[in-house]
Short mmCIF file of C-alpha atoms and ligand atoms in Angstrom, two decimals:
data_model
loop_
_atom_site.label_atom_id
_atom_site.label_comp_id
_atom_site.label_asym_id
_atom_site.label_seq_id
_atom_site.Cartn_x
_atom_site.Cartn_y
_atom_site.Cartn_z
CA MET A 1 131.38 112.97 92.41
CA LYS A 2 128.15 111.90 91.12
CA LEU A 3 125.73 112.78 93.89
CA PRO A 4 123.10 109.89 94.83
CA PHE A 5 119.61 109.80 94.35
CA ALA A 6 117.59 110.47 97.01
CA GLU A 7 113.46 111.04 98.02
CA SER A 8 111.74 114.05 96.60
CA TRP A 9 110.22 114.61 99.87
CA LYS A 10 111.08 115.03 103.19
CA ILE A 11 109.52 113.63 106.35
CA LYS A 12 106.99 115.97 108.72
CA MET A 13 104.70 113.18 110.70
CA VAL A 14 106.45 110.01 111.67
CA GLU A 15 104.27 107.04 113.27
CA PRO A 16 106.09 103.96 115.62
CA LEU A 17 106.20 100.82 114.87
CA ARG A 18 105.91 97.84 117.07
CA MET A 19 108.39 95.40 117.62
CA SER A 20 108.01 92.01 118.37
CA THR A 21 109.44 88.77 119.23
CA ARG A 22 109.50 85.36 117.32
CA GLU A 23 107.81 83.36 120.13
CA GLU A 24 105.49 86.13 119.85
CA ARG A 25 104.98 86.00 116.24
CA GLU A 26 104.82 82.49 116.32
CA GLN A 27 101.91 82.63 118.32
CA TRP A 28 99.96 85.02 116.34
CA ILE A 29 100.40 83.79 113.32
CA LYS A 30 98.80 80.43 114.99
CA GLU A 31 95.60 82.11 116.14
CA ALA A 32 95.33 83.96 113.03
CA ASP A 33 95.15 80.36 110.84
CA TYR A 34 98.19 80.50 109.19
CA ASN A 35 96.05 83.49 107.07
CA LEU A 36 98.56 87.06 106.89
CA PHE A 37 94.82 88.92 106.31
CA GLN A 38 93.49 87.74 109.87
CA LEU A 39 97.02 89.25 112.02
CA LYS A 40 96.15 92.68 113.41
CA SER A 41 98.51 95.50 112.28
CA ASP A 42 100.57 95.73 115.47
CA GLN A 43 101.89 92.13 115.52
CA VAL A 44 103.36 93.29 112.44
CA TYR A 45 106.69 94.89 112.02
CA ILE A 46 107.03 95.93 108.30
CA ASP A 47 103.95 95.76 106.20
CA CYS A 48 104.20 94.76 102.86
CA LEU A 49 100.47 92.90 102.60
CA THR A 50 99.37 95.83 100.22
CA ASP A 51 100.68 99.02 98.48
CA SER A 52 96.88 99.63 98.51
CA GLY A 53 95.45 102.42 100.35
CA THR A 54 98.67 102.44 103.10
CA GLY A 55 100.47 105.71 101.42
CA ALA A 56 101.58 108.51 102.75
CA MET A 57 99.46 111.74 101.72
CA SER A 58 101.60 114.53 100.75
CA ASP A 59 101.50 118.22 102.99
CA ARG A 60 99.34 119.50 99.87
CA GLN A 61 96.93 116.67 99.76
CA TRP A 62 96.26 117.31 103.70
CA ALA A 63 95.56 120.90 103.15
CA ALA A 64 93.14 120.04 100.11
CA MET A 65 91.11 117.67 102.93
CA MET A 66 90.53 120.67 104.77
CA MET A 67 88.94 122.72 101.62
CA GLY A 68 86.92 119.39 101.12
CA ASP A 69 83.40 120.19 100.33
CA GLU A 70 81.19 117.84 101.64
CA SER A 71 77.52 119.06 99.63
CA TYR A 72 75.61 115.52 98.97
CA ALA A 73 74.84 116.80 95.30
CA GLY A 74 77.32 118.95 92.94
CA SER A 75 80.44 119.05 95.85
CA ALA A 76 83.25 121.52 94.45
CA SER A 77 85.65 118.36 95.31
CA PHE A 78 84.19 116.40 92.62
CA PHE A 79 84.43 118.54 90.35
CA GLN A 80 87.84 119.43 90.89
CA LEU A 81 88.91 115.79 90.80
CA LYS A 82 86.76 115.07 87.47
CA ASP A 83 88.59 117.81 85.83
CA THR A 84 91.88 116.65 87.02
CA ILE A 85 90.74 113.04 85.58
CA THR A 86 89.89 114.34 82.53
CA LYS A 87 93.29 116.43 81.86
CA ILE A 88 94.92 113.58 83.04
CA THR A 89 92.87 111.04 80.76
CA GLY A 90 91.02 112.55 78.43
CA PHE A 91 87.64 111.05 79.91
CA GLU A 92 85.11 114.06 79.71
CA TYR A 93 82.34 111.41 81.88
CA VAL A 94 83.30 110.45 85.46
CA ILE A 95 81.38 108.61 88.21
CA PRO A 96 83.62 108.16 91.77
CA THR A 97 83.07 105.07 93.77
CA HIS A 98 83.96 103.75 96.85
CA GLN A 99 87.24 101.80 95.60
CA GLY A 100 88.49 99.98 93.07
CA ARG A 101 86.26 97.04 92.88
CA ALA A 102 82.92 99.11 93.52
CA ALA A 103 84.12 100.85 89.92
CA GLU A 104 84.59 97.51 88.48
CA ASN A 105 80.80 96.40 90.07
CA VAL A 106 79.07 99.44 88.62
CA LEU A 107 80.18 99.34 85.54
CA PHE A 108 80.59 95.92 84.66
CA SER A 109 76.51 95.40 85.84
CA HIS A 110 75.90 97.67 83.04
CA LEU A 111 78.27 96.02 80.89
CA VAL A 112 78.51 92.05 81.58
CA THR A 113 75.86 89.50 81.58
CA ALA A 114 75.79 85.42 81.82
CA GLY A 115 77.96 84.17 79.12
CA ALA A 116 79.99 86.88 78.19
CA ILE A 117 83.61 86.59 77.37
CA VAL A 118 86.10 88.97 78.73
CA PRO A 119 89.82 89.01 77.61
CA GLY A 120 92.43 90.65 79.39
CA ASN A 121 95.77 90.45 80.87
CA SER A 122 95.63 88.69 84.42
CA HIS A 123 92.83 89.87 85.50
CA PHE A 124 93.23 90.95 89.11
CA ASP A 125 90.86 88.80 91.67
CA THR A 126 88.24 91.37 92.27
CA THR A 127 87.92 92.18 88.62
CA LYS A 128 87.63 88.01 87.73
CA GLY A 129 85.27 87.86 91.00
CA HIS A 130 82.96 90.77 89.65
CA ILE A 131 83.17 88.81 86.07
CA GLU A 132 82.94 84.83 87.13
CA SER A 133 80.12 86.06 89.75
CA ARG A 134 77.48 87.16 86.47
CA LYS A 135 78.27 84.03 84.96
CA ALA A 136 80.55 85.45 82.42
CA PHE A 137 83.89 84.20 81.60
CA ALA A 138 87.34 86.27 82.23
CA VAL A 139 89.93 84.69 79.23
CA ASP A 140 93.62 85.34 80.08
CA CYS A 141 95.47 86.61 77.06
CA THR A 142 98.66 87.70 78.96
CA VAL A 143 102.08 87.22 76.93
CA ASP A 144 103.74 83.38 77.79
CA GLU A 145 106.86 85.27 79.09
CA ALA A 146 105.25 86.25 82.12
CA LYS A 147 105.23 82.82 83.36
CA ASP A 148 109.06 82.82 83.27
CA THR A 149 110.04 84.70 86.49
CA GLN A 150 113.64 84.50 84.98
CA LEU A 151 113.35 85.96 81.61
CA GLU A 152 114.15 89.70 81.36
CA VAL A 153 112.04 90.86 79.11
CA PRO A 154 110.78 94.86 79.29
CA PHE A 155 107.34 94.74 79.22
CA LYS A 156 106.20 91.23 80.26
CA GLY A 157 102.31 92.75 81.46
CA ASN A 158 101.98 92.41 77.58
CA VAL A 159 98.43 91.09 76.23
CA ASP A 160 99.63 88.46 73.53
CA PRO A 161 97.63 90.09 69.95
CA LYS A 162 97.61 86.49 68.94
CA LYS A 163 95.75 84.96 72.00
CA LEU A 164 93.30 88.05 72.13
CA GLU A 165 92.68 87.61 68.49
CA LYS A 166 91.79 83.90 68.67
CA VAL A 167 89.22 84.90 71.27
CA LEU A 168 87.72 87.53 69.12
CA ALA A 169 87.72 85.45 66.26
CA GLU A 170 86.06 82.84 68.06
CA ASN A 171 83.23 84.30 70.25
CA ALA A 172 83.34 88.22 69.02
CA ASP A 173 79.81 87.95 69.51
CA LYS A 174 80.09 87.28 73.22
CA VAL A 175 82.82 90.15 74.45
CA PRO A 176 81.61 93.06 75.67
CA PHE A 177 85.24 95.12 76.16
CA ILE A 178 88.56 94.04 76.75
CA ILE A 179 90.16 94.90 79.86
CA VAL A 180 94.11 95.84 79.82
CA THR A 181 95.08 96.04 83.48
CA ILE A 182 97.93 98.84 83.24
CA THR A 183 101.02 97.56 85.45
CA ASN A 184 99.42 93.97 85.20
CA ASN A 185 99.29 93.18 88.88
CA THR A 186 99.04 89.25 89.16
CA ALA A 187 102.06 89.30 86.34
CA GLY A 188 104.55 90.61 88.98
CA GLY A 189 103.69 94.58 88.63
CA GLN A 190 104.40 93.74 84.91
CA PRO A 191 104.27 96.75 83.05
CA VAL A 192 102.54 96.79 79.56
CA SER A 193 104.07 98.67 76.61
CA MET A 194 102.30 101.78 74.36
CA GLN A 195 103.51 99.30 71.31
CA ASN A 196 101.17 96.69 73.15
CA LEU A 197 98.17 99.36 73.86
CA ARG A 198 98.06 99.69 70.41
CA GLU A 199 97.92 96.46 69.27
CA VAL A 200 95.14 95.79 71.60
CA ARG A 201 93.37 99.10 70.53
CA ALA A 202 93.84 97.95 66.71
CA ILE A 203 92.41 94.41 67.43
CA ALA A 204 89.50 96.30 69.34
CA ASP A 205 88.93 98.70 66.19
CA LYS A 206 88.85 95.22 63.92
CA TYR A 207 85.69 93.78 65.57
CA GLY A 208 83.87 96.90 67.11
CA LYS A 209 84.91 96.57 70.47
CA ARG A 210 85.73 98.92 72.95
CA VAL A 211 88.63 98.84 75.75
CA ILE A 212 89.08 99.36 79.22
CA PHE A 213 92.19 99.74 81.09
CA ASP A 214 92.19 98.61 85.00
CA SER A 215 94.13 101.44 85.64
CA ALA A 216 95.19 101.52 89.67
CA ARG A 217 98.79 101.68 89.14
CA PHE A 218 98.55 103.63 85.24
CA VAL A 219 101.32 106.30 86.72
CA GLU A 220 103.69 103.46 87.60
CA ASN A 221 103.11 101.97 83.77
CA SER A 222 104.02 105.41 82.41
CA TYR A 223 107.01 105.70 84.02
CA PHE A 224 108.21 102.27 82.64
CA ILE A 225 107.16 102.95 79.22
CA ARG A 226 109.03 106.18 79.43
CA THR A 227 112.07 104.50 80.86
CA ARG A 228 112.07 101.11 78.76
CA GLU A 229 110.54 101.91 75.63
CA GLU A 230 112.00 103.76 72.40
CA GLY A 231 110.80 107.45 72.02
CA TYR A 232 109.71 108.36 75.36
CA ALA A 233 112.50 109.23 76.98
CA ASP A 234 112.22 112.83 76.53
CA LYS A 235 107.94 113.14 77.52
CA SER A 236 106.50 113.90 80.84
CA ILE A 237 104.82 111.38 82.85
CA LYS A 238 101.52 113.62 81.95
CA GLU A 239 102.12 113.52 78.49
CA ILE A 240 102.77 109.05 78.13
CA CYS A 241 99.59 108.98 80.57
CA LYS A 242 97.09 110.73 77.92
CA GLU A 243 99.10 108.90 75.27
CA MET A 244 97.85 105.44 76.97
CA PHE A 245 94.79 106.54 77.87
CA SER A 246 93.84 107.09 74.32
CA TYR A 247 93.82 103.97 73.37
CA ALA A 248 91.14 102.84 75.92
CA ASP A 249 87.79 103.59 75.70
CA GLY A 250 87.42 104.04 79.86
CA MET A 251 88.74 102.90 82.80
CA THR A 252 88.26 101.61 86.25
CA MET A 253 90.44 103.18 89.13
CA SER A 254 91.71 102.10 92.01
CA SER A 255 92.57 105.33 93.65
CA LYS A 256 94.44 103.71 97.04
CA LYS A 257 97.32 102.32 94.24
CA ASP A 258 98.38 105.41 92.13
CA GLY A 259 96.01 108.16 93.15
CA LEU A 260 97.84 108.33 96.85
CA VAL A 261 95.08 108.05 98.72
CA ASN A 262 93.88 105.64 101.24
CA MET A 263 90.31 104.83 100.21
CA GLY A 264 88.43 105.70 96.62
CA GLY A 265 87.98 104.58 93.21
CA PHE A 266 86.27 105.48 89.86
CA ILE A 267 85.21 105.42 86.31
CA ALA A 268 85.62 107.25 83.62
CA THR A 269 84.89 106.78 80.00
CA ARG A 270 84.62 108.87 76.71
CA HIS A 271 81.28 107.40 76.39
CA GLU A 272 77.82 108.72 77.17
CA ASP A 273 76.67 105.86 76.68
CA TRP A 274 78.87 103.94 79.28
CA TYR A 275 78.32 106.63 81.41
CA GLU A 276 74.23 106.41 81.10
CA GLY A 277 74.58 102.73 81.93
CA ALA A 278 76.79 103.02 84.95
CA LYS A 279 75.13 105.79 86.51
CA LYS A 280 71.74 103.41 87.17
CA PHE A 281 73.76 101.17 89.34
CA CYS A 282 76.25 103.92 91.30
CA ILE A 283 73.32 105.46 92.68
CA PRO A 284 71.81 102.77 94.51
CA PHE A 285 75.20 100.78 95.20
CA GLU A 286 77.41 104.14 96.01
CA GLY A 287 75.57 107.57 96.25
CA PHE A 288 74.72 110.05 94.51
CA LEU A 289 76.66 111.02 91.39
CA THR A 290 79.03 113.75 92.59
CA TYR A 291 80.09 111.43 95.19
CA GLY A 292 79.96 108.08 94.75
CA GLY A 293 80.96 106.74 98.31
CA MET A 294 83.08 109.21 98.56
CA ASN A 295 84.02 112.09 101.36
CA GLY A 296 84.50 115.45 99.91
CA ARG A 297 87.47 115.80 101.38
CA ASP A 298 88.63 112.33 99.89
CA MET A 299 87.95 113.33 96.33
CA ALA A 300 89.95 117.11 97.34
CA ALA A 301 93.08 114.67 98.24
CA LEU A 302 92.64 112.74 95.40
CA ALA A 303 92.97 115.38 92.90
CA VAL A 304 95.72 116.64 94.44
CA GLY A 305 96.93 113.28 94.62
CA LEU A 306 96.58 112.09 91.08
CA ASP A 307 98.51 115.59 89.71
CA GLU A 308 101.43 114.77 92.33
CA ASN A 309 102.26 111.60 91.17
CA THR A 310 102.37 111.56 87.40
CA GLU A 311 105.11 114.26 87.86
CA LEU A 312 108.37 112.31 87.22
CA GLU A 313 110.42 113.41 90.54
CA THR A 314 107.11 111.73 92.45
CA ILE A 315 107.14 108.36 90.40
CA GLU A 316 110.75 108.13 90.09
CA THR A 317 110.93 108.40 93.69
CA ARG A 318 108.72 105.26 94.35
CA ILE A 319 109.95 103.02 91.66
CA ARG A 320 113.36 103.43 92.34
CA GLN A 321 113.00 102.16 96.35
CA VAL A 322 111.39 99.27 94.77
CA GLN A 323 114.56 98.88 92.40
CA TYR A 324 116.66 99.60 95.20
CA LEU A 325 114.97 96.28 97.09
CA ALA A 326 115.26 93.98 94.57
CA ALA A 327 119.15 94.87 94.10
CA LYS A 328 119.41 93.59 97.56
CA LEU A 329 118.07 90.42 96.47
CA ASP A 330 120.10 90.04 93.74
CA GLU A 331 123.14 90.48 96.36
CA TYR A 332 121.56 87.36 97.81
CA GLY A 333 120.70 85.03 95.04
CA ILE A 334 117.42 85.08 95.44
CA PRO A 335 114.43 84.48 92.40
CA TYR A 336 111.47 86.58 91.86
CA GLN A 337 109.92 87.83 88.81
CA ARG A 338 111.92 89.13 86.72
CA PRO A 339 112.87 92.48 86.00
CA VAL A 340 111.12 93.84 89.15
CA GLY A 341 107.86 95.50 88.45
CA GLY A 342 106.34 98.87 89.75
CA HIS A 343 104.73 98.30 93.44
CA ALA A 344 106.33 94.99 94.86
CA ILE A 345 108.91 92.15 94.28
CA PHE A 346 107.05 89.18 93.66
CA VAL A 347 109.71 86.08 95.08
CA ASP A 348 109.06 83.03 92.97
CA ALA A 349 107.99 80.45 96.05
CA ASP A 350 107.81 77.39 94.07
CA ARG A 351 111.58 78.06 93.26
CA VAL A 352 112.41 79.06 96.39
CA LEU A 353 110.45 76.68 98.38
CA ASP A 354 110.80 73.81 95.82
CA GLN A 355 110.78 70.64 98.14
CA VAL A 356 107.23 72.10 99.47
CA PRO A 357 104.83 70.31 96.96
CA LYS A 358 102.34 72.61 94.85
CA GLU A 359 99.34 70.76 97.02
CA GLU A 360 100.67 72.47 100.11
CA PHE A 361 101.39 76.09 98.55
CA PRO A 362 104.62 77.01 98.67
CA ALA A 363 103.84 81.03 98.40
CA GLN A 364 101.49 80.72 101.25
CA THR A 365 104.39 78.65 103.53
CA LEU A 366 107.29 81.37 102.46
CA ALA A 367 104.93 83.95 103.92
CA ILE A 368 104.07 82.18 107.21
CA GLU A 369 108.02 81.91 107.35
CA LEU A 370 108.82 85.34 106.59
CA TYR A 371 106.46 86.83 109.56
CA ILE A 372 107.95 84.60 111.70
CA GLU A 373 111.55 85.26 110.71
CA ALA A 374 110.93 88.78 111.01
CA GLY A 375 107.50 90.30 111.26
CA VAL A 376 107.43 91.37 107.79
CA ARG A 377 103.76 90.32 106.21
CA GLY A 378 103.79 89.88 102.65
CA CYS A 379 100.95 88.10 100.59
CA GLU A 380 100.27 84.96 98.61
CA ILE A 381 99.85 85.67 95.05
CA GLY A 382 99.65 82.02 93.92
CA TYR A 383 97.01 79.06 94.42
CA ILE A 384 95.15 80.31 96.69
CA LEU A 385 94.56 83.47 95.13
CA ALA A 386 93.74 81.93 92.33
CA ASP A 387 90.66 80.47 93.91
CA ARG A 388 89.46 77.00 92.50
CA ASP A 389 88.00 76.35 88.95
CA PRO A 390 84.16 77.40 88.94
CA VAL A 391 83.17 74.54 86.72
CA THR A 392 85.39 71.38 88.21
CA ARG A 393 85.58 72.95 91.46
CA GLU A 394 89.51 72.23 91.23
CA ASN A 395 92.26 73.94 92.52
CA ARG A 396 94.09 75.89 90.04
CA PHE A 397 98.01 75.33 89.79
CA GLY A 398 98.23 76.33 86.33
CA GLY A 399 99.65 80.19 87.05
CA LEU A 400 103.15 81.26 88.93
CA ASP A 401 103.05 80.74 92.55
CA LEU A 402 104.45 83.85 94.29
CA LEU A 403 105.05 85.86 97.74
CA ARG A 404 104.01 89.25 97.22
CA LEU A 405 106.04 92.19 99.07
CA CYS A 406 104.40 95.42 98.09
CA ILE A 407 106.15 98.82 99.14
CA ALA A 408 104.13 101.35 100.62
CA ARG A 409 104.26 104.46 98.68
CA ARG A 410 106.39 107.32 101.00
CA VAL A 411 106.19 105.10 104.41
CA TYR A 412 109.02 103.23 104.86
CA THR A 413 112.62 104.01 104.05
CA ASN A 414 115.48 102.46 102.59
CA ASN A 415 116.76 101.24 106.01
CA HIS A 416 113.57 99.25 105.93
CA MET A 417 114.09 97.55 102.68
CA ASP A 418 117.61 96.46 103.76
CA VAL A 419 115.41 94.28 106.90
CA ILE A 420 112.89 92.63 104.29
CA ALA A 421 115.75 91.64 101.97
CA ALA A 422 118.19 90.34 105.22
CA ALA A 423 114.60 88.77 106.56
CA LEU A 424 114.15 86.97 103.91
CA LYS A 425 117.95 86.23 102.85
CA ASN A 426 117.95 84.27 106.35
CA VAL A 427 114.71 81.94 105.29
CA TYR A 428 116.46 81.77 101.94
CA ASP A 429 119.46 80.23 103.73
CA ARG A 430 117.21 77.65 105.62
CA ARG A 431 114.56 76.51 102.25
CA HIS A 432 116.19 72.94 102.93
CA GLU A 433 114.98 72.66 105.99
CA ILE A 434 111.60 73.80 104.93
CA THR A 435 109.86 70.57 102.93
CA ARG A 436 106.03 70.28 104.28
CA GLY A 437 103.27 73.15 103.50
CA VAL A 438 99.93 74.10 104.58
CA LYS A 439 96.33 72.52 103.84
CA ILE A 440 93.48 74.57 103.62
CA VAL A 441 90.94 73.32 106.56
CA TRP A 442 88.08 76.15 105.59
CA GLU A 443 87.47 78.66 102.44
CA THR A 444 84.65 80.48 100.45
CA GLU A 445 83.65 80.31 97.11
CA LEU A 446 85.36 83.27 95.61
CA MET A 447 88.16 85.40 97.07
CA ARG A 448 89.26 82.59 99.59
CA HIS A 449 92.49 84.28 100.00
CA PHE A 450 91.03 87.06 102.57
CA THR A 451 89.75 84.52 104.74
CA VAL A 452 90.76 80.70 104.40
CA LYS A 453 92.18 78.90 107.20
CA LEU A 454 95.06 76.86 107.52
CA GLU A 455 96.63 74.20 109.25
CA ARG A 456 100.81 74.02 109.09
CA LEU A 457 101.78 70.28 108.07
N1 LIG B 1 92.65 96.57 89.68
C1 LIG B 1 93.62 95.54 90.18
C2 LIG B 1 94.83 95.56 89.20
C3 LIG B 1 93.99 95.37 91.81
O1 LIG B 1 95.33 95.72 91.80
C4 LIG B 1 93.25 95.95 92.48
C5 LIG B 1 93.34 95.63 94.27
C6 LIG B 1 91.70 96.72 92.28
C7 LIG B 1 91.41 96.39 91.18
C8 LIG B 1 90.69 96.46 93.41
O2 LIG B 1 90.65 97.60 94.01
O3 LIG B 1 91.25 97.34 95.71
O4 LIG B 1 90.18 99.43 95.29
O5 LIG B 1 88.82 97.74 95.70
N2 LIG B 1 94.20 95.87 94.79
C9 LIG B 1 94.71 95.88 96.02
C10 LIG B 1 96.17 94.38 95.94
C11 LIG B 1 93.93 94.86 96.28
O6 LIG B 1 96.51 94.21 96.85
O7 LIG B 1 97.00 94.33 94.89
P1 LIG B 1 90.37 98.20 95.66
#
């Protein structure tokens, strides 16, 4: 008999979970103004809000923390981190930051000015925020396939070369760089193929432009290249990462995802001028260049985390758990962005709650129902997160309306996956009874989803 696939680790420390009653959850979510970000974590049973900073570190990472060097300048932990990043990416210049959006803030302060146009594939909301807050424009050039959740194509996160070329042909002088998000979080944790990265590079070269990878989940991306793209099945994850980054000029990184740490980020680049430009903003915003908002011990743990996650067995364990949950949803007929991506299931809320009008935010409504059902906390990646159009101030209903269920790295077991799937099935089975959603009663101008206040209709 073929032995089944199992986790590449065993558990050394556990943390109790708190269960609750439906009555308690109904009360708590009301007190939270129907915004799941406003819940207290002990009001949540299984937390699928994000895979960002929620993972479990390994024994090697905890051991590295004890060896962290907290020197203000020239910390040994910084050099360990820098060497690891250079080994994996080939980028020589590294600036640590306290998280991914801080890397965006520092680098974009140098590169993005009013009126600039930054093409990419579904810019993440903080990335979009850091572009739009500088009175510049983020132009989404994602392939159209990403909009059809039921279409099975292997690299739904890709940049559409034709759309990209059009932006450059019309506005090359306004484009400071192209940004490719690997994996494409907003489109469903969908990967970008090596072939596509090569095409983007060729277009960039044609117009003399540079390319940044928003690399929060670059290891997941390389795993999908290994398993889905011809010619990579025998390559190591580290070899694939090296080739991916060979097509970029630099990267912004949220280390809270594929860095396997709870906090941290960095900028890395092969260009001295970008490094010199970003340096000027790192010092006032983040701190001196050899810590940039991070503890020495956190840089030490990140160095180990990056090395560990770019080994096949670690990343395979991670992706296979997400695929396990997806297979359960297939069994129950629940529609999600197919094929499942790297870090989460993105349930197609428009299809599940097809009686709730767009204006009443179906994905947010589904998130509330799932929380009340079982204490599972997901996150709306849809019309609320899309914010309003900066010019017309209208809600943006043009994209997908998804309920994202993120899987934290090395945290939950497949039994928890079974609970998530069963809870979702229970909501799905009574979907026809859910006809009304929510309305916004208070919101901020940018990144409103974190603090928005809602009322149930
Ligand atoms: N880029 C991508 C693709 C991201 O997914 C995130 C964060 C960031 C940049 C910003 O990084 O949080 O360290 O400042 N994504 C989290 C999420 C918050 O839940 O998807 P950060």
